[in-house]
Short mmCIF file of C-alpha atoms and ligand atoms in Angstrom, two decimals:
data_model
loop_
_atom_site.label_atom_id
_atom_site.label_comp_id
_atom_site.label_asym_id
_atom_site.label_seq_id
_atom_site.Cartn_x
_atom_site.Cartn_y
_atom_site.Cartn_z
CA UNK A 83 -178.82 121.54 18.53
CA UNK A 84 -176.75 124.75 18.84
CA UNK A 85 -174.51 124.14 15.78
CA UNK A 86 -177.75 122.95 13.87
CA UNK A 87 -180.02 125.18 14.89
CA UNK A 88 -177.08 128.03 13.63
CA UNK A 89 -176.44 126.16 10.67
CA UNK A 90 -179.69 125.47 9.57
CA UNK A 91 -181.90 128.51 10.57
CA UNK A 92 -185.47 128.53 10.40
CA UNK A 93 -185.74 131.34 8.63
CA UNK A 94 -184.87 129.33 5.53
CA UNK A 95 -188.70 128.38 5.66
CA UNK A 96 -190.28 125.42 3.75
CA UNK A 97 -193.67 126.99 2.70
CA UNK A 98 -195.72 125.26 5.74
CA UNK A 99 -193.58 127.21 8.19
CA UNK A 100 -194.05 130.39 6.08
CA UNK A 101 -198.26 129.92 6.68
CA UNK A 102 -197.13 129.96 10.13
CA UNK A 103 -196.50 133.74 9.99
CA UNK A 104 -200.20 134.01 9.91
CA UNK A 105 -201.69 130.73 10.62
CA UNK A 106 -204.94 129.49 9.12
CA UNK A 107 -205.66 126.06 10.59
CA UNK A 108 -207.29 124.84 7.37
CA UNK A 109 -205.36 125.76 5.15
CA UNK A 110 -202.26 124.57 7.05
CA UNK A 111 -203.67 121.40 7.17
CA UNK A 112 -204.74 121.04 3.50
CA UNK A 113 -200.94 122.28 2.23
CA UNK A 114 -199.42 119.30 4.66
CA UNK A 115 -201.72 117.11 3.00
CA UNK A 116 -200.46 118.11 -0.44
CA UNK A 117 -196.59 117.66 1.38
CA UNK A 118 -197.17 114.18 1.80
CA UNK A 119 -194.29 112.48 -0.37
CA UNK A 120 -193.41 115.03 -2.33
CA UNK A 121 -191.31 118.29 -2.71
CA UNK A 122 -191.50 121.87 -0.86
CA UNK A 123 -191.64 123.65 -4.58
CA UNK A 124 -194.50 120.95 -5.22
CA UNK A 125 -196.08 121.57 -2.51
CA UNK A 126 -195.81 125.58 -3.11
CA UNK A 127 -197.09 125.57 -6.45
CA UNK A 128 -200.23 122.95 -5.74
CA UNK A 129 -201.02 124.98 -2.62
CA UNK A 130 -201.25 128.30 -4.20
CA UNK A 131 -203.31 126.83 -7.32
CA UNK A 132 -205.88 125.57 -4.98
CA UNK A 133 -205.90 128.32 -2.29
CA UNK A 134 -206.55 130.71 -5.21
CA UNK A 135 -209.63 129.01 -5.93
CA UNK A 136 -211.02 127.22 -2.61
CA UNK A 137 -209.90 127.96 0.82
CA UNK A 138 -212.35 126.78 2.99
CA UNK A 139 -213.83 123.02 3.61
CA UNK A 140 -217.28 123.81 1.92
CA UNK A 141 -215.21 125.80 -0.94
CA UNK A 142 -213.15 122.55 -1.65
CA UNK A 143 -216.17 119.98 -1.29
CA UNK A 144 -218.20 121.73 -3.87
CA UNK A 145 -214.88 121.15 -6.58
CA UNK A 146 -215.62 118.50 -9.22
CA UNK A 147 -212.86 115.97 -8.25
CA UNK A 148 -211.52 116.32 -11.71
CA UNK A 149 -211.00 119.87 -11.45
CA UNK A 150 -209.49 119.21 -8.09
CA UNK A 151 -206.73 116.72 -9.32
CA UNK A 152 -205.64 119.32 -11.88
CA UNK A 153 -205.48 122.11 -9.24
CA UNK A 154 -203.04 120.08 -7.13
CA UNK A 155 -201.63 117.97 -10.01
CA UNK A 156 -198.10 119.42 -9.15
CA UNK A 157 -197.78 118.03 -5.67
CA UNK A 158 -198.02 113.82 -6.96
CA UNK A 159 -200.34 111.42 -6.03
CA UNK A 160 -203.08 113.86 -7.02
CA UNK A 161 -205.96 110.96 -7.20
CA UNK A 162 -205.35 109.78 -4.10
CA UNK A 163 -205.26 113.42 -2.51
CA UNK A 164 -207.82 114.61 -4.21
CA UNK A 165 -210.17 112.09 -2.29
CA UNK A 166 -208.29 112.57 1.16
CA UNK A 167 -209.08 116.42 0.49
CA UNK A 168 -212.69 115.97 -0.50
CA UNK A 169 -213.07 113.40 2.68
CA UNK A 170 -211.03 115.73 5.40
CA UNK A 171 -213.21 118.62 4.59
CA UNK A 172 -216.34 116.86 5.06
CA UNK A 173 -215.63 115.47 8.03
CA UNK A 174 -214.65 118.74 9.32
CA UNK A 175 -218.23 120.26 8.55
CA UNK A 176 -219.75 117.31 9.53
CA UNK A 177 -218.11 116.04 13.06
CA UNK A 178 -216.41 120.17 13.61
CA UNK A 179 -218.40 122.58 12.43
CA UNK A 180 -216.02 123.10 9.49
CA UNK A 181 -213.18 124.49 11.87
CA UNK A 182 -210.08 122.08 12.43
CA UNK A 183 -209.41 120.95 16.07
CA UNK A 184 -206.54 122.17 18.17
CA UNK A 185 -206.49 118.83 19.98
CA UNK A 186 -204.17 115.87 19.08
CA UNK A 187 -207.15 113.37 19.37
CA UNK A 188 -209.45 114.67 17.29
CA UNK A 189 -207.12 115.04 14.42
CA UNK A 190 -206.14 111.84 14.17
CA UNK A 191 -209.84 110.27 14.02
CA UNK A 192 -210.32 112.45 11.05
CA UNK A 193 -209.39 109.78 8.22
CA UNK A 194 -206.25 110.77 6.25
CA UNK A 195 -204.68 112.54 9.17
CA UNK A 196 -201.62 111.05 10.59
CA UNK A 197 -199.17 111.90 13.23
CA UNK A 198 -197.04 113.98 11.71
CA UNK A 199 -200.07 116.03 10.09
CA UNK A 200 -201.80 116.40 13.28
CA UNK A 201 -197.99 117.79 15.07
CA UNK A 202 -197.89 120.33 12.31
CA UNK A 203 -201.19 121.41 12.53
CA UNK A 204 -200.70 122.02 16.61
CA UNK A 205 -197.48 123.48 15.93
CA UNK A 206 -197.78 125.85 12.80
CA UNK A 207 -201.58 126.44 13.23
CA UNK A 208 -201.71 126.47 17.19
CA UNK A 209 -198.28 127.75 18.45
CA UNK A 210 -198.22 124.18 20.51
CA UNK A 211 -195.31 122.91 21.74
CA UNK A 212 -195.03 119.33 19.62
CA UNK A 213 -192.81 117.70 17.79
CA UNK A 214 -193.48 117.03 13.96
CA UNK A 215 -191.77 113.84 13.12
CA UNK A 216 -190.87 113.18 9.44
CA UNK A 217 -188.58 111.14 7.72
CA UNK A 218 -185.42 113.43 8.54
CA UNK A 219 -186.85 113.90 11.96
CA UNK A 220 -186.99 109.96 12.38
CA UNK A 221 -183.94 109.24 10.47
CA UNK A 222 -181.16 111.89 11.73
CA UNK A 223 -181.68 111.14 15.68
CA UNK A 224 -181.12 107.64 15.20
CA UNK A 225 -177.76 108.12 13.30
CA UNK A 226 -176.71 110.20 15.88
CA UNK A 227 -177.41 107.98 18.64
CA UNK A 228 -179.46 110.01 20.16
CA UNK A 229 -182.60 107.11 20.09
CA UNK A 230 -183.13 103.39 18.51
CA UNK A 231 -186.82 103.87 17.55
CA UNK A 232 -188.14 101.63 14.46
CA UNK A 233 -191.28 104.16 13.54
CA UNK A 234 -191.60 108.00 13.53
CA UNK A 235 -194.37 107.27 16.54
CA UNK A 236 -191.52 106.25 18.48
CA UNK A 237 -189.42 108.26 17.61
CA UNK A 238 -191.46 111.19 18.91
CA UNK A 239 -191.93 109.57 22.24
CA UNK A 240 -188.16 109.32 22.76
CA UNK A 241 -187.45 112.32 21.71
CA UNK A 242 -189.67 114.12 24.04
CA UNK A 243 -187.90 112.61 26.62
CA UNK A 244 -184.65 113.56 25.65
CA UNK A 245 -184.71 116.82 23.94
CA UNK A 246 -184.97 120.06 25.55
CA UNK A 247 -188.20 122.08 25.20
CA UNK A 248 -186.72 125.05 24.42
CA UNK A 249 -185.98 123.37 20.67
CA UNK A 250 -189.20 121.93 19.91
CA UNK A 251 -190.69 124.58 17.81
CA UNK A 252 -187.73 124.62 15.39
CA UNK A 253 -186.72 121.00 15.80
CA UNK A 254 -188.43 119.70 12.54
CA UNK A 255 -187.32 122.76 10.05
CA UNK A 256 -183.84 122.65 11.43
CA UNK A 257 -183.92 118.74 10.48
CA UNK A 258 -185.59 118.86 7.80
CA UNK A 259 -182.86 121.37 6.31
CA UNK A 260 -180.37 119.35 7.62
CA UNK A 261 -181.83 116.23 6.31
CA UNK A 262 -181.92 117.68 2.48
CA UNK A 263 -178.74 119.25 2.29
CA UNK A 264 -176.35 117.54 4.30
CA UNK A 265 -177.54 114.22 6.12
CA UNK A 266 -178.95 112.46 3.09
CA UNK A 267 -180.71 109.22 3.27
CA UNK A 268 -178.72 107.56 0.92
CA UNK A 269 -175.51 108.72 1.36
CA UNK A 270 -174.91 111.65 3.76
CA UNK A 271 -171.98 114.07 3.39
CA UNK A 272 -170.46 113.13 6.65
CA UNK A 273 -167.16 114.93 5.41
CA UNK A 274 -169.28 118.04 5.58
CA UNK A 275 -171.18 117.75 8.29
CA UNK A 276 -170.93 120.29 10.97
CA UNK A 277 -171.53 117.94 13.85
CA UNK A 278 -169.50 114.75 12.63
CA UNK A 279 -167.35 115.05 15.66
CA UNK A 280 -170.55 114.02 18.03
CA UNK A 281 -171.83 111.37 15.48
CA UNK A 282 -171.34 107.97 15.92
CA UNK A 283 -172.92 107.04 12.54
CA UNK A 284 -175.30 104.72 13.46
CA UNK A 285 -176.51 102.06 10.61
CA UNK A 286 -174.90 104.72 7.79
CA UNK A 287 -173.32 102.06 5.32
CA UNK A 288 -172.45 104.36 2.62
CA UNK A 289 -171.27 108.07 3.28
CA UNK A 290 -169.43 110.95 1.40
S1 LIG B 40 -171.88 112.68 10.56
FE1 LIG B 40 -172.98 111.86 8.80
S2 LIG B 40 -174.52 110.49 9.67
FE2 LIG B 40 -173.81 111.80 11.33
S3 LIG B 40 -175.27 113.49 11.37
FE3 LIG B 40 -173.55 114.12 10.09
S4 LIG B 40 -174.13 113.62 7.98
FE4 LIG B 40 -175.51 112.49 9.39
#
């Protein structure tokens, strides 16, 4: 984590851990909404399109849903996000009084919230100590040796018991850096990897 956390600084923020700088809840959890399965320049420019226009649950409800696919058209699967944007913000002014819970529970009974939403919403929003797992965060850990988990779930529960506090906050932008550039899921550049010398390669078939 050392190495990584030199090599890969945080300060290289994706633009969720830029909204951390001054965190509004909603809007942190809309933009990881419009993440899901795509880019970070994606989810900048669909983010910025819709912010401009509606920035609060009652602002995004009253959208037509066309105009709302073309706002976030950029960040993919706009149809289906579209709905999971129109849906999230109603139950928020329904079940929360339109603000979004700091509590790991509640976020996940809101439909269209998953773990690794809810983590990044406690961590970016709510300065809480979590772990955000994605698909580097899952991946990388594994290949190292560090855990044998099958799902991101488990992987978080491992990894709480294994990793030092102290690295939880940065834990997912380091990886997630780390993830892009070096450790690939394909084909990672082992031959430039700064930590090859602790890795044991676990289930990599096909490296650089
Ligand atoms: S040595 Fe290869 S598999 Fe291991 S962490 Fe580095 S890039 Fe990933």
């Amino acid at each position: 984590m050392q190495i990584l956390s030199k090599e890969y600084p945080s300060n290289k923020k994706t633009t969720l851990n830029r909204m951390r700088r001054k965190p509004n809840p909603y809007k942190i959890l809309i933009a990881c909404l419009l993440s899901l399965r795509t880019q970070d320049k994606n989810t900048k420019t669909a983010s910025q399109k819709l912010f401009a226009v509606a920035d609060t649950p009652e602002k995004i409800l009253k959208i037509p849903i066309k105009k709302l696919e073309k706002l976030i058209f950029s960040s993919g699967h706009y149809k289906k996000k579209a709905r999971t944007l129109k849906s999230v913000s109603k139950e928020l002014i329904e079940k929360y009084n339109s603000k979004v819970p700091n509590n790991k529970e509640k976020l996940l009974s809101i439909k269209g919230v998953g773990p690794k939403t809810a983590n990044i919403v406690l961590a970016f929003a709510f300065g809480k100590n979590v772990l955000p797992i994605d698909t580097h965060c899952h991946r990388i850990p594994n290949r190292l040796g560090w855990i044998k988990t099958k799902t991101p779930e488990q992987t978080e529960k491992e990894l709480e018991k294994i990793l030092s506090k102290k690295y939880w906050k940065e834990f997912n932008a380091i990886f997630v850096q780390f993830g892009k550039k070096t450790c690939q899921p394909i084909s990672p550049w082992c031959s430039k990897c700064p930590i090859k010398k602790y890795c044991p390669r676990q289930n990599v078939n096909k490296k650089r």
